């Protein structure tokens, strides 16, 4: 009974200290919300001015698709292909024989 009471007091003290340490702090959105709002406003304002005619919109979409495809190639496709190549790499029969001969020579030298 004494141990349970002691654990309850420690748990209560921990929760109180956590509560007091976070009291009065602003949340992430309260702190950074105005910055995000200004950034979105500037981005939309730029898009309205710079992309008002179809050729500039088409060029922008092509640029974004090129950046996205390059990102996918460099950060997703190539690394996965390299990992798969390393995992499923197969030795040719000649390489297997060379490895077996090297192991045989090492065993002969050990004897």
Coordinates of C-alpha atoms in Angstrom, one line a residue, residues 51-98:
X51 CA 1.0 33.2 -64.4
X52 CA -1.8 35.2 -65.9
X53 CA -1.2 34.1 -69.6
X54 CA -1.4 30.5 -70.8
X55 CA 2.2 30.2 -72.2
X56 CA 3.7 31.2 -68.8
X57 CA 1.4 28.8 -67.0
X58 CA 2.4 26.0 -69.4
X59 CA 6.1 26.7 -68.9
X60 CA 5.6 26.8 -65.1
X61 CA 3.8 23.5 -65.1
X62 CA 6.5 21.9 -67.3
X63 CA 9.2 23.2 -64.9
X64 CA 7.4 21.9 -61.9
X65 CA 6.9 18.5 -63.5
X66 CA 10.6 18.4 -64.5
X67 CA 11.6 19.2 -60.9
X68 CA 9.2 16.6 -59.5
X69 CA 10.4 13.9 -61.9
X70 CA 14.1 14.6 -61.2
X71 CA 13.4 14.5 -57.5
X72 CA 11.6 11.1 -57.8
X73 CA 14.4 9.8 -59.9
X74 CA 17.3 10.9 -57.6
X75 CA 15.6 10.3 -54.3
X76 CA 13.3 7.4 -54.9
X77 CA 13.9 5.4 -58.0
X78 CA 17.7 5.3 -58.2
X79 CA 18.3 4.5 -54.5
X80 CA 15.6 1.7 -54.6
X81 CA 17.1 0.3 -57.8
X82 CA 20.6 0.4 -56.2
X83 CA 19.4 -1.4 -53.0
X84 CA 17.5 -4.0 -55.1
X85 CA 20.6 -4.5 -57.2
X86 CA 22.7 -5.1 -54.2
X87 CA 20.2 -7.4 -52.5
X88 CA 19.5 -9.5 -55.6
X89 CA 23.0 -9.5 -57.1
X90 CA 23.9 -12.9 -58.3
X91 CA 27.4 -14.3 -58.8
X92 CA 28.2 -15.9 -62.1
X93 CA 29.4 -19.5 -62.0
X94 CA 33.0 -18.4 -62.6
X95 CA 32.9 -16.1 -59.7
X96 CA 31.5 -18.9 -57.5
X97 CA 34.3 -21.2 -58.6
X98 CA 36.9 -18.6 -57.8

